PDB file of C-alpha atoms in Angstrom:
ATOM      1  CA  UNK A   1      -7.796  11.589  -6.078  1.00 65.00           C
ATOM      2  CA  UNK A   2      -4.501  12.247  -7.284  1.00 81.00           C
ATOM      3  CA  UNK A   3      -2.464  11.267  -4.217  1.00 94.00           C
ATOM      4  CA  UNK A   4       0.001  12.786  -2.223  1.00 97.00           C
ATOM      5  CA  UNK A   5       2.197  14.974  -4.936  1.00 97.00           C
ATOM      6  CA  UNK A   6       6.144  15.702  -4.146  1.00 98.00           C
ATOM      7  CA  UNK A   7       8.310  17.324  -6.805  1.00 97.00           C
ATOM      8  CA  UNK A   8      10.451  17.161  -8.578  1.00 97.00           C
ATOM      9  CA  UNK A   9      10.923  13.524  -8.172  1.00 97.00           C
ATOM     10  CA  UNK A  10      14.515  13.690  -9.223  1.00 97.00           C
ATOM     11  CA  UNK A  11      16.994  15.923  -7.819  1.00 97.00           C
ATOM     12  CA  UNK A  12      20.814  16.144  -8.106  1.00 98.00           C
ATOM     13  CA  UNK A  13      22.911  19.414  -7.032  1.00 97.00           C
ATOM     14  CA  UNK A  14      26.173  20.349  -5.848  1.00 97.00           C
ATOM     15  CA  UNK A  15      27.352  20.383  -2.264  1.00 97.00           C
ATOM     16  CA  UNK A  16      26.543  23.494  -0.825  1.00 97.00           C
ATOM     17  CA  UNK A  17      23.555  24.293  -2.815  1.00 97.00           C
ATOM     18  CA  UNK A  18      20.142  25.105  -1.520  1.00 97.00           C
ATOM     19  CA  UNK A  19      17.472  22.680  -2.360  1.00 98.00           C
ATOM     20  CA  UNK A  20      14.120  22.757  -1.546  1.00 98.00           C
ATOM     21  CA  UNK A  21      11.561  19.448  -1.491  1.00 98.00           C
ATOM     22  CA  UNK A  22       7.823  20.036  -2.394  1.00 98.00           C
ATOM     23  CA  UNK A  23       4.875  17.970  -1.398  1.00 98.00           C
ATOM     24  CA  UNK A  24       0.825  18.471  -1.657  1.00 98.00           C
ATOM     25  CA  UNK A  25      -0.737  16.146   0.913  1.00 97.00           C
ATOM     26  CA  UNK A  26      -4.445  14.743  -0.225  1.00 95.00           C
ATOM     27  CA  UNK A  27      -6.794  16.973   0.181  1.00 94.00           C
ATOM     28  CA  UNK A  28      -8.565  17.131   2.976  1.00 91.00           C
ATOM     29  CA  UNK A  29      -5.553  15.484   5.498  1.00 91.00           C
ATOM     30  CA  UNK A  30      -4.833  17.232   8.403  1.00 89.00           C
ATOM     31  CA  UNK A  31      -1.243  15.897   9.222  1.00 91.00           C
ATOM     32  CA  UNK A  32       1.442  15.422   7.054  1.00 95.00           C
ATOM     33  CA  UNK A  33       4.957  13.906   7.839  1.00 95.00           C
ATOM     34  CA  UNK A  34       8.332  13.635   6.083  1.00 97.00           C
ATOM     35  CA  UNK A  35      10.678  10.661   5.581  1.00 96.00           C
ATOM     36  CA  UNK A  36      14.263  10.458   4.731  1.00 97.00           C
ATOM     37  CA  UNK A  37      15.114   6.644   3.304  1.00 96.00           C
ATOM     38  CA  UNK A  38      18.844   5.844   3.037  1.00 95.00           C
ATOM     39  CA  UNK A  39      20.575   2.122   2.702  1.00 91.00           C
ATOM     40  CA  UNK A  40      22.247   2.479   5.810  1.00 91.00           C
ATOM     41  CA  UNK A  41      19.318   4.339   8.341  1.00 90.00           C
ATOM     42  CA  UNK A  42      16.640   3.139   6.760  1.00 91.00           C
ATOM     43  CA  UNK A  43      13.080   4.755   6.349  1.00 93.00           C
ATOM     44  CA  UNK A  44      13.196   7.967   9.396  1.00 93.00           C
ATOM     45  CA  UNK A  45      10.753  10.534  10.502  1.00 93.00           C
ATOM     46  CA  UNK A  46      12.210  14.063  10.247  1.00 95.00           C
ATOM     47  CA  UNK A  47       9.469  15.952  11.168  1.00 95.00           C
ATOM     48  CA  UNK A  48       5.503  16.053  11.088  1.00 92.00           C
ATOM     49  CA  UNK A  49       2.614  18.643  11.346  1.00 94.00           C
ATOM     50  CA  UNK A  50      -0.795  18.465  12.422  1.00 91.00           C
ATOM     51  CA  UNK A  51      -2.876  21.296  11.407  1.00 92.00           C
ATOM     52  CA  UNK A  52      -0.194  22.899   9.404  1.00 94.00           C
ATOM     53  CA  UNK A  53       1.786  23.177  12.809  1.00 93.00           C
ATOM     54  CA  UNK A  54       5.107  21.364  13.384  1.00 93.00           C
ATOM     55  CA  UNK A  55       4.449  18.577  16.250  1.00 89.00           C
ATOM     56  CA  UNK A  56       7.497  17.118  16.202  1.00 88.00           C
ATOM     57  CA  UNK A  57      10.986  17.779  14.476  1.00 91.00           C
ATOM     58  CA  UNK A  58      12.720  15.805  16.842  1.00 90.00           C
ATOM     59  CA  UNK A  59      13.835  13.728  13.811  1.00 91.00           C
ATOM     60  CA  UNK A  60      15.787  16.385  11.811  1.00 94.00           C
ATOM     61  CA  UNK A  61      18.955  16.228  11.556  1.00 88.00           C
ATOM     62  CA  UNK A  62      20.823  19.139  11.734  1.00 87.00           C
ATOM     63  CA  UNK A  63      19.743  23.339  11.464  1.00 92.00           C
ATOM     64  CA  UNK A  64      20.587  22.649   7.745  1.00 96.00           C
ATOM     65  CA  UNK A  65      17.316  20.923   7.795  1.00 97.00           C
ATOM     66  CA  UNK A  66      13.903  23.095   7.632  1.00 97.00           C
ATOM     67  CA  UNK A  67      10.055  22.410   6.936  1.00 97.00           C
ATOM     68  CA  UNK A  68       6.901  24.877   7.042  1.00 97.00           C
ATOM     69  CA  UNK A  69       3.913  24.346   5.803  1.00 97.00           C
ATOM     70  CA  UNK A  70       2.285  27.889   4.965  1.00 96.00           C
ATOM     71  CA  UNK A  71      -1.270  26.292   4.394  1.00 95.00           C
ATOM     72  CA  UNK A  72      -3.190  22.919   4.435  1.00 94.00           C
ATOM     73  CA  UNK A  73      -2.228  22.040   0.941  1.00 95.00           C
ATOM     74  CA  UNK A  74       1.547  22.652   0.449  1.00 96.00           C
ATOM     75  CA  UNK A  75       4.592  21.955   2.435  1.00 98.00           C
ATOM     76  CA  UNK A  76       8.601  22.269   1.929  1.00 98.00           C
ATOM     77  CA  UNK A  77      11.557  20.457   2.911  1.00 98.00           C
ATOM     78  CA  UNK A  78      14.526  22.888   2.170  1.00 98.00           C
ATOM     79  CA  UNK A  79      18.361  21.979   3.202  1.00 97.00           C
ATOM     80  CA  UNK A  80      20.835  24.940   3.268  1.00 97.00           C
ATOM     81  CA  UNK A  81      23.504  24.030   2.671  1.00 96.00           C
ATOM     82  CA  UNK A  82      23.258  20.673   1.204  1.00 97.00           C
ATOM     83  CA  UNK A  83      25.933  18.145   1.872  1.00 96.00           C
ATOM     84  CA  UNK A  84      27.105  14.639  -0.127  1.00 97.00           C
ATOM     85  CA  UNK A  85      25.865  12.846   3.340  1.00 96.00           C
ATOM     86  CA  UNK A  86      21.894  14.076   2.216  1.00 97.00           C
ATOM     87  CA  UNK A  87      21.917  12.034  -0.419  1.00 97.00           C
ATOM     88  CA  UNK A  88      18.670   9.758   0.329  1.00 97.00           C
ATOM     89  CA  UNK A  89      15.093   9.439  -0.777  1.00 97.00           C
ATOM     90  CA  UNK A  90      12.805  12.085   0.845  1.00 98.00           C
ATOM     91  CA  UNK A  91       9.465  10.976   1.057  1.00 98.00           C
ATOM     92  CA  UNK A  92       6.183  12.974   2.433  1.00 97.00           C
ATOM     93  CA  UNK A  93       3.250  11.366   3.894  1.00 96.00           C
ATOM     94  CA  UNK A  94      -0.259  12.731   4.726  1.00 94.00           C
ATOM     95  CA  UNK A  95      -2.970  11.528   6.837  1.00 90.00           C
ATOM     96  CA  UNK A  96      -6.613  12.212   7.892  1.00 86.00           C
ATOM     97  CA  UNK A  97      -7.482  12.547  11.211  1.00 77.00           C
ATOM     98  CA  UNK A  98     -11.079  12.395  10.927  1.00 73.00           C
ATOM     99  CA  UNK A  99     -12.828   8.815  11.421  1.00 61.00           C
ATOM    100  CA  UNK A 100     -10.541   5.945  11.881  1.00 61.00           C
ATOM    101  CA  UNK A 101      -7.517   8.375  10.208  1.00 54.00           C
ATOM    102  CA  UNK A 102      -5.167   5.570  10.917  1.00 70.00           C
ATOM    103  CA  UNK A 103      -3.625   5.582   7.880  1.00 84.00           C
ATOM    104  CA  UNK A 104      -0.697   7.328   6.355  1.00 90.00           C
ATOM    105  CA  UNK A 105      -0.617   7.750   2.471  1.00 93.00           C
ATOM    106  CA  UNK A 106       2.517   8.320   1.136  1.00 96.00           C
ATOM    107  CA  UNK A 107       4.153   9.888  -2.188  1.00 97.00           C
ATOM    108  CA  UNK A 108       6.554   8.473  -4.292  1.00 96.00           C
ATOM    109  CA  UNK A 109       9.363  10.154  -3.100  1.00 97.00           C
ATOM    110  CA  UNK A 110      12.139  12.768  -3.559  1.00 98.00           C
ATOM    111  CA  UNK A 111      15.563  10.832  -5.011  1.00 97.00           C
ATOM    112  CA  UNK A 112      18.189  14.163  -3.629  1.00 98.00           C
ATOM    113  CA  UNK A 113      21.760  13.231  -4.779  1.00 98.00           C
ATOM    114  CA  UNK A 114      24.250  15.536  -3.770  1.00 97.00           C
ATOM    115  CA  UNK A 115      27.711  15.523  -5.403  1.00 96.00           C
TER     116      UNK A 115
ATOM    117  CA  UNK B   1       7.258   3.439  20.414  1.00 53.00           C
ATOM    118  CA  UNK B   2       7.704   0.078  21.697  1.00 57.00           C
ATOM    119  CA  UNK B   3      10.220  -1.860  19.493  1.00 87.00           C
ATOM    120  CA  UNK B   4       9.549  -5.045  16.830  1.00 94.00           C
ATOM    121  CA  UNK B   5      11.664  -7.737  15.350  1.00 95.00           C
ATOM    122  CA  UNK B   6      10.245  -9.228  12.537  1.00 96.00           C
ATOM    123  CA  UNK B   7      12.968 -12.086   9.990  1.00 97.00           C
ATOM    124  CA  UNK B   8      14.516 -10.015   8.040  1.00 96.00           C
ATOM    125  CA  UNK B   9      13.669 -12.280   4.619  1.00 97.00           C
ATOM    126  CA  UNK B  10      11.224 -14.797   3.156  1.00 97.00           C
ATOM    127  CA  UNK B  11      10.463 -16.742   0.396  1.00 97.00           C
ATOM    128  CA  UNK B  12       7.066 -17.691  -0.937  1.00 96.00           C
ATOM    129  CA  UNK B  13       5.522 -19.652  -3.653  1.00 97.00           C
ATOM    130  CA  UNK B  14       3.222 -17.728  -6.339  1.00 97.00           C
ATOM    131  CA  UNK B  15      -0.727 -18.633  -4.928  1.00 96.00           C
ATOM    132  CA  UNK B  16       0.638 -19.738  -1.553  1.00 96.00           C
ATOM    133  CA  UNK B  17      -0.210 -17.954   1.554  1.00 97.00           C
ATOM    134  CA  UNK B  18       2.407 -15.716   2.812  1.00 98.00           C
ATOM    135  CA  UNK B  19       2.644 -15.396   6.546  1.00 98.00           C
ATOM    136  CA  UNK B  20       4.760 -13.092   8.035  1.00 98.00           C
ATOM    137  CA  UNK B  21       5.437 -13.087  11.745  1.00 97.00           C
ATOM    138  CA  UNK B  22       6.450 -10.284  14.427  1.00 97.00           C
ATOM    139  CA  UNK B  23       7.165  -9.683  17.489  1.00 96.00           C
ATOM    140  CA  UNK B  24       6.652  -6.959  19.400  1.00 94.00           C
ATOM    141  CA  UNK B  25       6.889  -8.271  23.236  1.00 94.00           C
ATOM    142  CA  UNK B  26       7.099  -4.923  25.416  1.00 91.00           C
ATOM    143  CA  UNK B  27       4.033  -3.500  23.210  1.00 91.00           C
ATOM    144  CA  UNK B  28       1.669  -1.180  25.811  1.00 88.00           C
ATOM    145  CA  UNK B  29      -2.114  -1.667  25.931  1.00 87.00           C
ATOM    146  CA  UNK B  30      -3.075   1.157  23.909  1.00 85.00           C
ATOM    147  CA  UNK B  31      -0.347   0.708  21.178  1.00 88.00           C
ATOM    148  CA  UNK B  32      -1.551  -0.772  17.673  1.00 89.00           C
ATOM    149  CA  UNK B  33      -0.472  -3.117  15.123  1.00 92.00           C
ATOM    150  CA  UNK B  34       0.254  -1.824  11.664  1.00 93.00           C
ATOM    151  CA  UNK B  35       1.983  -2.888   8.637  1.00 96.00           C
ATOM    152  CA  UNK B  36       2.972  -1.544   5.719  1.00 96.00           C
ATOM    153  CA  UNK B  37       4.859  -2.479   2.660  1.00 97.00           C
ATOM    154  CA  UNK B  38       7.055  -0.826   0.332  1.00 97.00           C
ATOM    155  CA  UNK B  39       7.529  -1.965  -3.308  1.00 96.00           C
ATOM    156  CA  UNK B  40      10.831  -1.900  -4.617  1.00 90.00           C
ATOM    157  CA  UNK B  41      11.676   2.240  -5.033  1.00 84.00           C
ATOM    158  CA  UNK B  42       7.978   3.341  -4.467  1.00 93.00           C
ATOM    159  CA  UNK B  43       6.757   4.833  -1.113  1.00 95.00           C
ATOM    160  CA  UNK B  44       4.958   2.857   1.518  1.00 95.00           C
ATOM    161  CA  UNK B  45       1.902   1.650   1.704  1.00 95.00           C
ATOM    162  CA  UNK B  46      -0.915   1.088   4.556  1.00 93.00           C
ATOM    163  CA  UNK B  47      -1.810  -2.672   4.661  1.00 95.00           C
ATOM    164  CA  UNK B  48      -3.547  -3.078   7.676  1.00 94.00           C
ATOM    165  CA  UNK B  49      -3.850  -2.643  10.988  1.00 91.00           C
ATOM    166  CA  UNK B  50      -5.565  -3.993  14.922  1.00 91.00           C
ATOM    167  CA  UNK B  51      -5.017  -2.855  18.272  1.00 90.00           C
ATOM    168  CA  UNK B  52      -6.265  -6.834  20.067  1.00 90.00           C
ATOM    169  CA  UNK B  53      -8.890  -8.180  17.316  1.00 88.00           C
ATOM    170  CA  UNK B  54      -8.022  -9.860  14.283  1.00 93.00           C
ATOM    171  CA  UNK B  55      -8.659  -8.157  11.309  1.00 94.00           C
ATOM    172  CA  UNK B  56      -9.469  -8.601   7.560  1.00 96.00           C
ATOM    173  CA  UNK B  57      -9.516  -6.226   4.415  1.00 94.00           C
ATOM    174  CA  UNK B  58      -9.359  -7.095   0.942  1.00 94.00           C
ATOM    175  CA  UNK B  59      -5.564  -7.200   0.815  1.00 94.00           C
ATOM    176  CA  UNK B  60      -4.714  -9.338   4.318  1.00 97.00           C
ATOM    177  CA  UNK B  61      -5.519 -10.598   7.413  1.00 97.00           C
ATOM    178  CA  UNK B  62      -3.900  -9.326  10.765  1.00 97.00           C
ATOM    179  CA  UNK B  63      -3.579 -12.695  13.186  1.00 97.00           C
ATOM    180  CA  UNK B  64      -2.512 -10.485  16.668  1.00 96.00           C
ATOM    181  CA  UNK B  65      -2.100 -13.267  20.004  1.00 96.00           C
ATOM    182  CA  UNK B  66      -3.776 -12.973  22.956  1.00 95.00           C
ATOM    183  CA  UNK B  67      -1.251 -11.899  24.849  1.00 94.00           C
ATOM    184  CA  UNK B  68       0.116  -9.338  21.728  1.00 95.00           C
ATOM    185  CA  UNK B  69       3.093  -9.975  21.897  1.00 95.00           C
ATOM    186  CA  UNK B  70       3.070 -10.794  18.650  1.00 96.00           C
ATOM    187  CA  UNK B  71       1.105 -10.723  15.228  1.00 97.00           C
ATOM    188  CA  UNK B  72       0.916 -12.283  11.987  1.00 98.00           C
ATOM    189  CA  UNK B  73       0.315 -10.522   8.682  1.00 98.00           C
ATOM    190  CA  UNK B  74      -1.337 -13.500   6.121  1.00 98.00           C
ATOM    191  CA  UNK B  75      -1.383 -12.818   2.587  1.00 97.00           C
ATOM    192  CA  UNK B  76      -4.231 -15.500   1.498  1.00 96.00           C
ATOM    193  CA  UNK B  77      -3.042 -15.576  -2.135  1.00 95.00           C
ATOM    194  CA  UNK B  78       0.342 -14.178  -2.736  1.00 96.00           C
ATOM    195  CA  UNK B  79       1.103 -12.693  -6.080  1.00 97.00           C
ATOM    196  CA  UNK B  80       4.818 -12.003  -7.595  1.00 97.00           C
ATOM    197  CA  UNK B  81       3.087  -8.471  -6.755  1.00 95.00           C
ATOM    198  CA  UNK B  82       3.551  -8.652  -3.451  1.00 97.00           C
ATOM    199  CA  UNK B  83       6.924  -8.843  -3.400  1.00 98.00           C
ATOM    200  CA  UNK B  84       8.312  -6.086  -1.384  1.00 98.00           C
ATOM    201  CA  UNK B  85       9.708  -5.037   2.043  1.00 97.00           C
ATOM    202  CA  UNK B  86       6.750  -5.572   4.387  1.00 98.00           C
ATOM    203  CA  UNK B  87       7.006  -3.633   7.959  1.00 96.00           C
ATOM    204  CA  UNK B  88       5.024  -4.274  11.214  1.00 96.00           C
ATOM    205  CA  UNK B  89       4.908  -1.221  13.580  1.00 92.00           C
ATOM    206  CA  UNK B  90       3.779  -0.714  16.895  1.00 90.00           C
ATOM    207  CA  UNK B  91       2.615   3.248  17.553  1.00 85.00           C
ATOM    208  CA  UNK B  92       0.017   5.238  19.601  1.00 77.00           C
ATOM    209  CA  UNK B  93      -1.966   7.841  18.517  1.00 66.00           C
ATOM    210  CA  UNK B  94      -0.758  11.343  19.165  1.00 61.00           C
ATOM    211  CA  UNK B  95      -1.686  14.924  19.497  1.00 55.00           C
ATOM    212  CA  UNK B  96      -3.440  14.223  15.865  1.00 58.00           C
ATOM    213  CA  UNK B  97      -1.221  12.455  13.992  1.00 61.00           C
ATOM    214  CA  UNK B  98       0.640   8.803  15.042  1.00 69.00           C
ATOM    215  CA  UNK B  99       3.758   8.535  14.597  1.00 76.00           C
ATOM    216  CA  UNK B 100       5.429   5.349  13.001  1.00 84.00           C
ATOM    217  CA  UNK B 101       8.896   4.277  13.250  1.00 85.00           C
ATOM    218  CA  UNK B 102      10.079   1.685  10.583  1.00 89.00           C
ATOM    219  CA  UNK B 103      12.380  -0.854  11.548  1.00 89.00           C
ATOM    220  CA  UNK B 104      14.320  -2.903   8.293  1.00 90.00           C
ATOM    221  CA  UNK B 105      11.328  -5.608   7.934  1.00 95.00           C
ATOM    222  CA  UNK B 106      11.238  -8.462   6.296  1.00 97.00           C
ATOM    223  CA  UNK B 107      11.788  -8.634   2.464  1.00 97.00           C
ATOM    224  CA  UNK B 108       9.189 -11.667   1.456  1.00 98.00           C
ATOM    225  CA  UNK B 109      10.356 -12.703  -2.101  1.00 97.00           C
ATOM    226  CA  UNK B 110       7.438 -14.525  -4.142  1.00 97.00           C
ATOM    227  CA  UNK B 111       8.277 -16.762  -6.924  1.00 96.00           C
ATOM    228  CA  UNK B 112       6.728 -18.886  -9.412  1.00 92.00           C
TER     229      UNK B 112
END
């Protein structure tokens, strides 16, 4: 299994730009989750879905911030417009929920720098 | 969530065990135990986790007290591959998916 996918894994734009974050949970996960990792906040949840529905964006910051996730395999991140204060690691995160499904595999990350 | 505290750093020798406390005193009966750890710019990853048993997988052993109010992640044989940030999280399940909130954890440093 090729593990949770995010792309690209490097990104650096302008303030103001749109950018948009890509991830392909394992296949076969029903929920999938997305991180934002910075030196001073540490590792937060923005958002998750179960099912391909949102359960819980309690953790995004700001209606710059958006996520869908059309079908099982595929799901976006997308800020609009980006700002200097984004800057972070974004990581994505997918879990089964079948069996034990305690465990969440993550991918290795998003690095978003914007100037 | 119910909240953890955990040293923020350690030290340990190179085929030492590595035992890293937490605390988690106002944890709720049907709230688990898990940890994780994150290698230096790579994502997390599951180590283990217990909800009142102690547990055992081939990477560590989960230690959780009677009371939980606290828990003790042992790495048997640490490696200078273990170094990383190691985080202990306290979470129920929900509506499909549990959500876990990461406190700053302790960095365990393992040297020769």
């Amino acid at each position: 299994d090729a593990g949770v996918i995010q792309s690209p894994r490097h990104e650096v734009t302008e303030m103001g730009q749109e950018v948009t974050l890509r991830c392909k949970p394992i296949s076969g996960h029903n929920s999938l989750f997305w991180y934002r990792q910075t030196m001073m906040r540490g590792l937060e949840l923005l958002i998750y879905f179960n099912n391909n529905v949102p359960i819980d964006d309690s953790g995004m910051p700001e209606d710059r911030f958006s996520a869908k996730m059309p079908n099982a395999s595929f799901s976006t991140l997308k800020i609009q417009p980006s700002e200097p204060r984004d800057s972070a690691v974004y990581f994505c995160a997918s879990k089964s929920n079948s069996g034990r499904g305690d465990t969440q595999y993550f991918g290795p990350g998003t690095r978003l720098t914007v100037l | 969530d119910a909240k953890t505290t955990q040293p923020p750093s350690m030290d340990c020798a190179e085929g030492r065990a590595a035992n890293l406390p937490c605390n988690h005193s106002t944890i709720s009966g049907n709230e688990y135990v898990y940890w994780y750890r994150q290698i230096h710019s790579q994502g997390p990853q599951y180590i283990i986790h217990g909800l009142k048993n102690n547990e055992t997988n081939e990477m560590a052993s989960l230690i959780i007290t009677e009371d939980r109010k606290s828990s003790t992640l042992i790495l048997p044989h640490a490696t200078l591959r273990d170094t990383a940030v190691y985080y202990c999280i306290v979470s129920v399940l929900t509506g499909g998916g549990n959500k876990l909130t990461f406190g700053t954890g302790t960095q365990l440093k393992v040297e020769l």
